[in-house]
Amino acid sequence: MPRTILATSALPYANGPIHLGHLVEYIQTDIWTRFQRLRGHETYYVCAEDTHGTPIMLKARSEGISPEQLIQRIEVEHRRDFSDFHIAFDNYHSTHSEENRYFSETIYQRLLEKGHIEKRTITQAFDPVENMFLPDRFIRGTCPKCGAADQNGDSCESCGATYSPTDIKDPVSVISGASPVEKESEHFFVRLSDFEEMLKNWTGSGRLQPEVRNKLNEWFDTGLQDWDISRDAPYFGFEIPDAPGKYFYVWLDAPIGYMASFKNLCQKKGLDFDTFWSTDSEVELYHFVGKDILYFHTLFWPAMLQGGNFRTPTAVFTHGFLTINGQKMSKSRGTFITARDYLEHLDPDYLRYYFAAKLNNRVEDLDFHLDDFVTRVNSDLIGKIVNIASRCAGFINKRFKGQLSASVVNPELFDQFTAAHNTICDAYENREFSRAVREIMAWADSANQYINQAQPWVVAKEKDKEDELQAICSLGLNLFRILMIWLAPIVPGLAARSAEFLQCPIGTGTPLVSVSQPLISHQIGPFKRLMDRIEPSKAAAIMENLKVTDTTQDGENAPGHLSDEPIADQISISDFGKIDLRVALVKNAETVEGADKLIKLTLDLGEEIREVFAGIKNAYDPEQLIGRKVVMVANLAPRKMRFGVSNGMVLAASGKNDIGGVFVLSPDDGAEPGMPVR
């Protein structure tokens, strides 16, 4: 049954180039939406430039241009990179648009009318030289917890502590170098807790991957915090109605950019916006995002939509980060390979295929390993796929004037291929692209095995076997066509060249069901080289111009910006000595009523008893922990939580970005409660 689908990718921030980390998401979404179109579903893929915020304003100032000039220039560069990587947006717009202003003000007014917004006076750091309030990431100073110097205004890379920018010691503004002063300002807050029940139901209804749901439980357990949606002038963005000098925080209008871009498409195509975004819409709405922006897309965004009388997403699909040769990409260090650096040396389909071969529907990081990249692309795309066409096309063109045979010589083999179609389609549908690739390459092996056994180069030497030669090579090309139809969402450039050679649609205009219809008595075109092998020297060239750029955005990761947690800067032994690690015996462990992830631990430190809340319920049955010895941070300041006071921290290892398994650390046998851990 035909479906109607609207898909989005997170918006790239308009202050820097597209890099390979960004492309993981755009390629993933593009493959999926191309597949849906080939299945015959009405599918739209929209995106936009994310253009507002303090970094945009400051970068434009540093270049001596207006923010509008900056975002216009960056948009041209982004559009070019996306186009060259075959990212087939149905519409690409900007958050600095009248459509985005309209929906931002509409949602704000509806939240206000329903009592979900309150005004509150807060104290913030203020730069007396620049005469502006400072976002958290524009303050550096000494960590109030561990004393590490040159740390961010809201978190410490050395000890991992988070804190208020007003608590940091010896603060300085990264803009002017001046010491900030504290100044009061009235801000607008969305009471996210008003939507807690709705959000628990929404996040628990199969719309998210299990590991994402587990992460959200932790945030529910600690309580949903009110969300500050305003910023003070000077600021590049939309001014809040009836609030002079106050602007919408960029993270309010950024996801609204999905709606604005689609509204812009509706105006171009004559589509009905309400059919897609009304509360009773039956259209499927999907967001593809990185795991660093979960909070915004799975809590803030559904709450905004609900409060604004719009539909909520059908699902949010979350992916992991990209590493390069095993090294983490880092927002703080900003090192990455740009899309343009890659394109100056290599075919975009190489990268699309390599990412697809590694992508699945789980929240897992993937690594771009240069040697593996070269080997896999050359082996699979050149050695297996293109090789089939090159082995058969010459005979058909030279001996039969490009005419394929009038029948399928081995219908059993052809039927085996077409019978695999649904399995491959299921893998695509479920975003298990790596599984689809494995299946396709297994069938490519079967096609090459058939040609090896049929030996057309031997048959060609016998003049009385012309019909057999034509039949063998015709079947080979028909199998190649099926493989390319399956691969078309992944490698559209190769698919287009293959379609021109075979003189039949592949990847556009013809639905996937056409795999069951062989080309009979069909005229093909002259064979041209479809794809070259990757030369190792060209692959190495993309590593030569590693870029560094600022990817911070007003104290938060920019939408779509992929980051990870690199190993922190080195500390001295005296810094480490400030952390008091002790062996503790779990005297009691119990679940916490109303908390999905917390376990309340009663810990014996030898001379005192502590109560600690640990987010490990998904990994441990409380009864299994009783009597176990653990390692805890004994001198951590008490933390007040909704369910009580947590007086310390139990050490545990977790999956990347806290998504995945949790493993409590334990000392060896013989350790006694209260003993220090050295």
XYZ file of C-alpha atoms in Angstrom:
678
model
C 0.000 0.000 0.000
C 1.472 3.395 -0.982
C 2.674 5.499 1.929
C 3.324 9.215 2.314
C 6.630 9.994 4.012
C 8.407 13.167 5.110
C 12.013 12.783 6.266
C 14.557 15.276 7.556
C 18.200 15.443 8.527
C 19.537 17.751 11.228
C 20.309 21.209 9.903
C 23.975 22.036 9.218
C 25.166 25.129 11.047
C 26.024 28.014 8.741
C 29.450 28.862 10.107
C 31.671 26.231 8.544
C 32.106 23.581 5.850
C 30.428 20.213 5.560
C 32.729 17.410 6.700
C 32.646 13.624 6.518
C 31.077 13.398 9.970
C 28.100 15.410 8.759
C 27.803 13.231 5.665
C 27.125 10.077 7.684
C 23.664 11.457 8.443
C 22.869 12.997 5.064
C 23.979 9.897 3.168
C 21.999 7.653 5.528
C 18.831 9.715 5.068
C 19.343 10.044 1.327
C 19.748 6.281 0.854
C 16.582 5.605 2.833
C 14.454 8.199 1.040
C 15.737 7.126 -2.389
C 14.742 3.576 -1.494
C 11.256 4.694 -0.432
C 10.749 6.531 -3.721
C 11.828 3.445 -5.652
C 9.259 1.452 -3.701
C 6.622 3.754 -5.125
C 5.925 5.747 -1.961
C 5.300 9.501 -2.002
C 8.448 10.621 -0.234
C 9.866 14.048 0.580
C 13.273 14.854 2.038
C 13.783 18.408 3.310
C 16.543 20.244 5.122
C 17.757 23.805 5.665
C 20.624 25.989 6.802
C 20.694 26.604 10.556
C 21.599 30.270 10.554
C 21.060 31.922 13.939
C 23.054 32.343 17.140
C 26.010 34.129 18.667
C 28.737 32.248 16.700
C 27.214 33.400 13.404
C 27.101 36.981 14.626
C 30.690 36.908 15.867
C 32.124 35.173 12.814
C 30.445 37.678 10.499
C 31.848 40.502 12.606
C 35.347 39.043 12.451
C 35.113 38.917 8.643
C 33.747 42.426 8.409
C 30.491 41.335 6.786
C 26.863 41.081 7.870
C 25.432 37.813 9.240
C 23.150 37.711 6.195
C 26.151 37.833 3.878
C 27.893 35.090 5.837
C 24.976 32.666 5.849
C 24.315 33.310 2.160
C 27.917 32.422 1.291
C 27.937 29.321 3.478
C 24.621 28.161 2.035
C 26.080 28.268 -1.479
C 29.015 26.135 -0.305
C 26.770 23.664 1.529
C 24.395 23.293 -1.413
C 27.336 22.599 -3.718
C 28.776 19.928 -1.415
C 25.425 18.209 -0.928
C 24.721 18.218 -4.652
C 28.132 16.779 -5.474
C 27.528 13.963 -2.994
C 24.176 13.217 -4.718
C 22.095 14.219 -1.669
C 18.644 14.483 -3.267
C 16.772 17.002 -1.139
C 13.277 17.818 -2.322
C 13.797 21.209 -0.725
C 16.676 22.986 0.968
C 15.801 26.212 2.743
C 17.013 28.459 5.589
C 15.961 29.136 9.158
C 16.473 32.839 8.398
C 13.236 32.888 6.421
C 9.747 34.277 6.780
C 8.319 30.755 6.978
C 10.560 30.007 9.945
C 9.720 33.296 11.637
C 6.000 32.569 11.261
C 6.145 29.076 12.787
C 8.521 30.157 15.570
C 6.178 32.953 16.615
C 3.107 30.724 16.230
C 4.479 27.959 18.454
C 5.735 30.496 20.993
C 2.363 32.271 21.175
C 0.474 28.999 21.617
C 2.821 27.855 24.375
C 2.415 31.236 26.037
C -1.384 31.177 25.812
C -1.481 27.724 27.394
C 0.666 28.820 30.326
C 3.732 26.751 29.409
C 6.071 29.778 29.353
C 7.126 31.828 32.331
C 9.419 34.819 32.746
C 12.236 34.596 35.253
C 15.109 36.869 36.201
C 18.441 35.106 36.037
C 22.033 36.092 36.653
C 24.438 35.644 33.754
C 28.017 36.392 32.865
C 28.298 39.694 31.010
C 31.214 40.989 28.944
C 31.683 44.642 29.975
C 33.860 45.386 26.953
C 31.632 43.852 24.278
C 28.518 44.874 26.229
C 26.869 41.484 25.770
C 25.816 38.443 27.755
C 28.131 35.506 27.208
C 26.958 32.041 26.164
C 28.500 29.307 28.278
C 31.014 28.290 25.645
C 32.323 31.844 25.356
C 33.645 31.781 28.914
C 36.860 30.057 29.972
C 38.300 29.710 33.431
C 39.334 27.417 36.269
C 37.096 24.464 37.085
C 35.399 25.004 40.454
C 35.494 21.245 41.125
C 39.035 20.092 40.318
C 40.939 23.321 39.722
C 41.904 22.567 36.113
C 42.715 25.747 34.190
C 41.324 26.948 30.845
C 38.019 25.064 30.990
C 34.668 25.787 29.342
C 32.110 27.899 31.153
C 29.700 25.020 31.725
C 31.809 21.858 31.890
C 35.301 20.645 32.652
C 37.147 18.493 30.137
C 39.550 17.402 32.852
C 37.205 15.981 35.516
C 33.929 15.895 33.576
C 32.088 18.127 36.047
C 29.231 20.344 34.919
C 28.421 23.626 36.598
C 26.922 27.076 36.128
C 29.084 29.638 34.289
C 28.730 31.868 37.340
C 30.572 29.233 39.427
C 33.725 29.017 37.293
C 36.845 30.564 38.869
C 38.969 33.281 37.242
C 36.576 33.564 34.281
C 37.497 35.423 31.099
C 35.521 36.199 27.975
C 36.902 34.405 24.913
C 35.657 37.345 22.840
C 37.392 40.267 24.542
C 39.599 38.646 27.178
C 37.906 40.755 29.844
C 36.738 39.351 33.148
C 32.974 38.965 32.930
C 30.714 40.478 35.530
C 27.417 39.129 36.786
C 24.323 40.865 35.513
C 20.633 40.126 35.824
C 18.328 39.634 32.874
C 14.757 38.517 32.372
C 14.474 35.300 30.354
C 11.660 33.173 28.986
C 11.434 29.517 30.030
C 9.340 26.635 28.700
C 8.192 24.439 31.587
C 9.208 21.132 30.069
C 7.875 19.318 33.117
C 4.353 20.263 31.931
C 4.862 17.724 29.150
C 6.483 14.950 31.200
C 3.599 12.478 31.007
C 3.107 13.092 27.306
C 6.845 12.718 26.648
C 7.078 9.482 28.636
C 4.241 8.046 26.561
C 5.700 9.329 23.304
C 9.259 8.135 23.936
C 8.011 4.761 25.169
C 5.783 3.958 22.203
C 8.345 2.367 19.899
C 9.360 5.623 18.221
C 12.976 5.384 19.361
C 15.753 2.809 19.350
C 15.999 0.875 22.644
C 19.364 2.348 23.591
C 17.998 5.857 23.032
C 14.977 5.100 25.193
C 17.298 3.913 27.955
C 19.237 7.161 27.816
C 16.023 9.203 28.036
C 14.981 7.287 31.146
C 18.017 8.727 32.885
C 16.882 12.265 32.078
C 13.369 11.503 33.272
C 14.799 10.126 36.521
C 16.736 13.303 37.258
C 13.738 15.469 36.351
C 13.051 17.552 33.242
C 14.513 21.020 33.543
C 12.820 24.229 32.424
C 14.194 25.281 29.045
C 15.535 28.790 28.502
C 14.316 29.808 25.022
C 15.478 33.434 25.018
C 18.723 35.315 24.465
C 19.583 38.960 24.931
C 20.696 41.442 22.300
C 23.069 41.605 20.548
C 22.043 38.348 18.907
C 21.434 37.206 15.346
C 18.004 35.643 15.167
C 14.292 36.408 15.474
C 13.188 38.952 18.042
C 10.522 37.635 20.416
C 7.148 39.363 19.849
C 6.395 42.108 22.389
C 9.810 41.645 24.001
C 12.256 44.233 22.612
C 15.873 43.159 22.867
C 14.954 39.504 23.463
C 15.544 36.855 20.795
C 14.520 33.249 20.291
C 17.352 30.921 21.240
C 18.686 29.206 18.120
C 17.603 25.781 19.359
C 13.987 26.930 19.383
C 13.871 27.911 15.721
C 16.352 25.314 14.393
C 14.028 22.259 14.416
C 11.173 24.501 13.314
C 13.298 24.790 10.183
C 11.941 21.378 9.189
C 8.445 22.830 9.088
C 9.593 26.014 7.366
C 11.450 24.126 4.639
C 8.457 21.905 3.999
C 6.119 24.926 3.932
C 8.408 26.448 1.317
C 8.165 23.216 -0.680
C 4.366 23.275 -0.389
C 4.312 26.741 -1.922
C 6.427 25.509 -4.826
C 4.630 22.199 -5.402
C 1.053 23.014 -4.380
C 1.130 20.540 -1.464
C -1.179 20.875 1.539
C 0.918 21.681 4.615
C -1.786 20.690 7.108
C -2.020 17.188 5.637
C 1.525 16.635 6.865
C 1.657 18.645 10.106
C -1.846 18.715 11.639
C -2.450 16.786 14.862
C -4.526 14.166 13.014
C -2.039 13.687 10.157
C -1.503 10.132 8.937
C 1.678 11.049 7.082
C 4.855 9.350 8.357
C 7.332 11.903 9.743
C 10.919 10.818 10.454
C 13.926 12.732 11.778
C 17.472 11.419 11.297
C 19.830 12.864 13.943
C 23.150 12.276 15.675
C 23.235 11.016 19.235
C 24.657 14.349 20.459
C 21.344 16.149 19.865
C 18.960 13.593 21.360
C 17.722 15.907 24.096
C 16.506 18.492 21.617
C 14.803 16.094 19.217
C 13.259 13.645 21.678
C 12.206 16.009 24.477
C 12.149 19.691 23.484
C 10.904 19.198 19.937
C 7.932 16.875 20.661
C 6.926 19.162 23.549
C 7.045 22.237 21.302
C 4.958 20.505 18.658
C 2.414 19.273 21.188
C 2.112 22.692 22.790
C 1.929 24.374 19.389
C -0.971 22.160 18.191
C 1.108 20.284 15.600
C 1.686 16.567 15.146
C 4.674 14.830 16.716
C 7.214 12.722 14.764
C 6.474 9.123 13.857
C 10.026 8.249 14.895
C 13.460 9.717 15.493
C 16.305 7.644 14.033
C 19.602 8.156 15.841
C 23.071 7.296 14.576
C 26.528 7.324 16.100
C 29.635 9.363 15.355
C 32.358 8.998 12.754
C 35.978 8.288 13.594
C 38.894 8.621 11.183
C 41.407 5.757 11.217
C 40.232 4.948 14.728
C 40.700 8.513 15.999
C 37.692 10.357 17.361
C 36.355 13.437 15.673
C 36.065 16.168 18.273
C 33.993 19.309 18.460
C 36.517 20.825 20.875
C 39.493 20.083 18.637
C 37.474 20.510 15.435
C 39.571 18.192 13.276
C 37.902 16.610 10.293
C 38.101 15.964 6.542
C 35.890 18.355 4.641
C 33.524 17.207 1.925
C 35.343 19.422 -0.559
C 38.756 17.968 0.277
C 37.338 14.506 -0.366
C 35.642 15.500 -3.636
C 38.836 16.980 -5.041
C 40.311 13.490 -5.129
C 37.626 10.786 -5.076
C 34.230 9.755 -6.454
C 31.409 10.479 -3.969
C 29.899 7.039 -4.591
C 32.950 5.457 -2.985
C 32.146 7.117 0.341
C 28.407 6.517 0.032
C 29.066 2.812 -0.485
C 31.602 2.596 2.346
C 29.256 4.270 4.812
C 26.342 2.070 3.711
C 28.478 -1.039 4.211
C 28.931 0.005 7.856
C 25.582 1.594 8.756
C 22.903 -0.248 10.700
C 19.819 0.756 12.682
C 21.647 0.918 16.009
C 23.363 3.845 17.721
C 26.883 2.748 16.889
C 29.910 4.759 15.848
C 31.517 3.908 12.535
C 35.110 4.282 11.495
C 36.474 5.619 8.228
C 39.654 3.587 7.978
C 41.573 4.588 4.894
C 43.117 1.211 4.021
C 39.858 -0.633 4.623
C 38.029 1.980 2.554
C 40.305 1.450 -0.452
C 40.233 -2.338 -0.165
C 36.474 -2.640 0.256
C 35.517 -0.278 -2.548
C 37.977 -1.801 -5.005
C 36.993 -5.344 -4.087
C 33.224 -4.865 -4.032
C 32.268 -2.147 -6.476
C 35.054 -2.690 -9.012
C 36.083 -6.323 -8.527
C 32.563 -7.707 -8.149
C 29.907 -5.370 -9.578
C 31.535 -3.461 -12.452
C 33.519 -6.570 -13.334
C 30.306 -8.378 -14.358
C 29.403 -5.700 -16.896
C 32.918 -5.367 -18.284
C 33.229 -9.153 -18.787
C 29.990 -9.401 -20.750
C 29.484 -6.090 -22.552
C 32.379 -6.456 -24.970
C 31.002 -9.651 -26.487
C 27.472 -8.236 -26.829
C 28.680 -5.009 -28.451
C 31.236 -6.555 -30.808
C 29.556 -9.806 -31.777
C 25.859 -8.966 -31.563
C 25.730 -5.213 -32.243
C 24.536 -4.526 -28.713
C 21.533 -6.858 -28.914
C 20.648 -9.064 -25.926
C 19.245 -12.562 -26.441
C 15.529 -13.278 -26.800
C 15.345 -15.495 -23.713
C 16.942 -16.127 -20.317
C 19.354 -19.030 -20.635
C 19.273 -19.955 -16.942
C 15.846 -19.002 -15.556
C 16.539 -20.826 -12.280
C 19.475 -18.541 -11.489
C 17.534 -15.456 -12.548
C 14.629 -16.483 -10.301
C 17.005 -17.038 -7.370
C 18.156 -13.453 -7.744
C 14.653 -12.005 -7.894
C 13.554 -14.144 -4.939
C 16.106 -12.298 -2.784
C 14.450 -8.974 -3.555
C 12.163 -8.807 -0.514
C 14.983 -9.662 1.892
C 17.089 -6.823 0.553
C 14.145 -4.425 0.621
C 13.429 -5.329 4.248
C 17.029 -4.484 5.139
C 16.723 -1.095 3.456
C 13.375 -0.388 5.128
C 14.824 -1.097 8.572
C 17.935 1.031 7.849
C 20.145 -2.050 8.026
C 22.180 -0.922 5.055
C 25.189 -3.056 5.969
C 22.980 -6.155 5.824
C 21.612 -5.091 2.434
C 25.154 -4.633 1.150
C 26.227 -8.063 2.402
C 23.251 -9.673 0.656
C 23.893 -7.806 -2.593
C 27.585 -8.690 -2.629
C 26.791 -12.342 -1.978
C 24.619 -12.323 -5.095
C 27.374 -10.504 -6.995
C 29.642 -13.420 -6.087
C 27.017 -15.792 -7.505
C 26.872 -13.826 -10.759
C 30.650 -13.871 -11.130
C 30.706 -17.565 -10.303
C 28.187 -18.214 -13.096
C 30.334 -16.315 -15.598
C 33.467 -18.149 -14.446
C 31.746 -21.483 -14.958
C 30.141 -20.540 -18.286
C 33.480 -19.184 -19.604
C 32.182 -16.896 -22.388
C 35.790 -16.183 -23.469
C 36.146 -19.896 -24.290
C 32.730 -20.188 -25.935
C 33.581 -17.146 -28.080
C 36.320 -19.135 -29.816
C 33.805 -21.610 -31.265
C 31.892 -20.153 -34.202
C 28.968 -22.567 -33.887
C 28.178 -21.359 -30.348
C 27.208 -17.787 -31.123
C 23.733 -18.193 -29.581
C 25.212 -19.667 -26.412
C 27.703 -16.825 -26.138
C 24.943 -14.240 -26.547
C 22.751 -16.004 -23.954
C 25.544 -16.253 -21.353
C 26.525 -12.604 -21.652
C 22.894 -11.456 -21.801
C 22.150 -13.222 -18.527
C 25.299 -11.757 -17.001
C 24.130 -8.251 -17.914
C 20.631 -8.965 -16.612
C 22.125 -10.050 -13.289
C 24.276 -6.917 -13.308
C 21.126 -4.856 -13.856
C 19.394 -6.453 -10.849
C 22.430 -5.772 -8.665
C 22.531 -2.140 -9.794
C 18.801 -1.662 -9.141
C 19.435 -2.857 -5.591
C 22.503 -0.643 -5.230
C 20.942 2.440 -6.841
C 19.945 4.173 -3.559
C 23.549 3.843 -2.369
C 25.556 4.675 -5.523
C 23.324 6.903 -7.694
C 26.230 8.080 -9.852
C 27.216 4.534 -10.800
C 23.539 3.679 -11.257
C 23.078 6.561 -13.715
C 26.100 5.486 -15.787
C 24.881 1.893 -15.741
C 21.427 2.994 -16.879
C 22.955 4.875 -19.805
C 24.994 1.831 -20.782
C 22.072 -0.613 -20.465
C 19.638 1.851 -22.042
C 17.071 1.319 -19.296
C 16.103 3.226 -16.125
C 17.981 2.356 -12.934
C 17.406 4.280 -9.753
C 14.959 6.782 -11.237
C 11.607 6.416 -12.919
C 11.352 2.649 -12.498
C 10.206 1.048 -9.232
C 12.226 -1.696 -7.581
C 9.676 -4.329 -8.577
C 11.109 -4.189 -12.098
C 13.877 -6.597 -11.027
C 11.612 -9.493 -11.984
C 11.380 -8.316 -15.613
C 14.500 -9.308 -17.606
C 15.769 -7.363 -20.576
C 14.792 -9.519 -23.579
C 15.889 -8.716 -27.154
C 17.019 -5.408 -25.724
C 19.467 -2.980 -27.317
C 22.249 -1.802 -24.999
C 24.575 1.123 -25.536
C 28.344 1.101 -25.977
C 30.221 0.128 -22.854
C 32.233 2.854 -21.207
C 34.347 2.584 -18.098
C 31.769 2.725 -15.264
C 34.067 3.272 -12.298
C 37.818 3.362 -11.669
C 39.684 1.638 -8.907
C 40.803 3.862 -6.041
C 44.490 4.637 -6.256
C 45.993 4.556 -2.747
C 47.796 7.824 -3.446
C 44.500 9.590 -4.183
C 42.953 8.182 -1.046
C 45.908 9.339 1.028
C 45.622 12.833 -0.474
C 42.336 13.504 1.354
C 44.188 13.197 4.674
C 46.696 15.909 3.819
C 44.482 18.937 4.447
C 42.828 18.241 7.772
C 40.773 21.276 8.723
C 40.173 22.980 12.036
C 37.044 25.030 12.549
C 34.829 26.310 15.343
C 31.781 24.069 15.677
C 30.381 25.463 18.910
C 26.979 27.030 18.943
C 25.763 29.215 21.768
C 26.743 26.731 24.445
C 25.349 23.673 22.675
C 26.331 21.442 19.772
C 25.133 22.910 16.542
C 22.279 20.946 14.937
C 23.783 18.170 12.898
C 27.306 18.758 14.194
C 28.852 15.438 15.058
C 31.103 15.327 18.077
C 32.456 12.839 20.580
C 34.326 12.818 23.833
C 38.065 12.655 23.172
C 40.536 11.707 25.872
C 40.775 14.804 28.063
C 43.857 16.985 28.301
C 46.632 15.658 30.486
C 46.465 16.324 34.227
C 49.131 16.172 36.877
C 49.310 13.572 39.630
C 48.322 16.303 42.078
C 45.133 16.943 40.089
C 44.274 13.260 40.155
C 45.062 13.130 43.869
C 42.113 15.430 44.589
C 39.746 12.586 43.687
C 39.223 10.301 46.687
C 38.349 6.819 45.389
C 37.236 4.315 48.024
C 36.133 0.709 48.174
C 32.497 0.448 49.283
C 30.337 -2.551 50.194
C 26.771 -2.567 48.868
C 24.701 -3.157 51.997
C 21.382 -2.684 50.253
C 20.075 -1.941 46.765
C 16.520 -1.106 45.811
C 14.554 0.307 42.923
C 13.374 3.911 43.085
C 9.654 4.391 42.678
C 8.926 6.640 39.716
C 12.438 6.285 38.255
C 12.984 4.118 35.206
C 16.749 3.822 35.494
C 17.869 4.577 39.044
C 18.852 2.172 41.801
C 19.263 3.453 45.360
C 22.434 2.001 46.871
C 23.296 1.923 50.569
C 27.082 1.807 50.715
C 29.335 0.876 53.635
C 32.553 2.909 53.599
C 33.916 1.274 56.738
C 33.395 4.219 59.050
C 30.209 5.615 57.557
C 27.172 4.666 55.502
C 26.285 6.581 52.309
C 23.241 6.606 50.052
C 23.983 6.938 46.339
C 21.643 6.918 43.335
C 23.090 5.125 40.298
C 21.591 4.944 36.801
C 22.243 1.225 36.343
C 18.779 -0.321 36.642
C 18.775 -1.382 32.987
C 21.902 -3.459 33.557
C 21.476 -4.861 37.077
C 18.855 -6.456 39.272
C 19.178 -4.643 42.641
C 19.345 -7.924 44.571
C 22.387 -9.003 42.543
C 24.312 -5.968 43.778
C 23.844 -6.604 47.509
C 27.111 -7.837 49.002
C 29.169 -6.652 46.036
C 32.150 -4.349 46.479
C 32.327 -1.297 44.253
C 34.562 1.723 43.740
C 33.100 5.131 44.540
C 34.146 8.774 44.423
C 33.892 9.538 48.120
C 34.610 13.266 48.059
C 32.102 14.247 45.374
C 29.793 17.037 46.490
C 26.267 15.775 47.351
C 23.783 16.100 44.512
C 20.157 16.816 45.234
C 17.809 14.804 43.031
C 14.067 14.467 42.837
C 14.208 11.227 44.829
C 16.686 12.326 47.481
C 20.332 13.290 47.910
C 23.052 11.246 46.195
C 26.143 11.355 48.407
C 28.899 10.188 46.092
C 29.256 8.354 42.795
C 29.769 4.701 41.898
C 32.217 4.199 39.048
C 30.993 2.357 35.972
C 32.000 1.984 32.346
C 29.380 2.593 29.707
C 28.766 2.429 25.983
C 29.811 5.348 23.853
C 28.170 8.629 24.817
C 26.467 6.765 27.674
C 24.348 4.815 25.193
C 24.762 1.066 25.501
C 25.783 -1.291 28.264
C 26.706 -0.239 31.798
C 29.359 -2.107 33.800
C 29.961 -1.341 37.485
C 33.652 -1.404 38.408
C 34.669 -3.691 41.274
C 37.963 -4.164 43.145
C 39.647 -7.545 43.389
C 38.896 -9.932 46.242
C 40.481 -8.887 49.523
C 39.644 -5.197 49.282
C 37.858 -3.939 52.384
C 35.243 -1.169 52.708
C 36.836 2.235 53.157
C 40.176 1.283 51.617
C 41.505 3.989 49.268
C 41.925 3.112 45.602
C 45.311 4.180 44.247
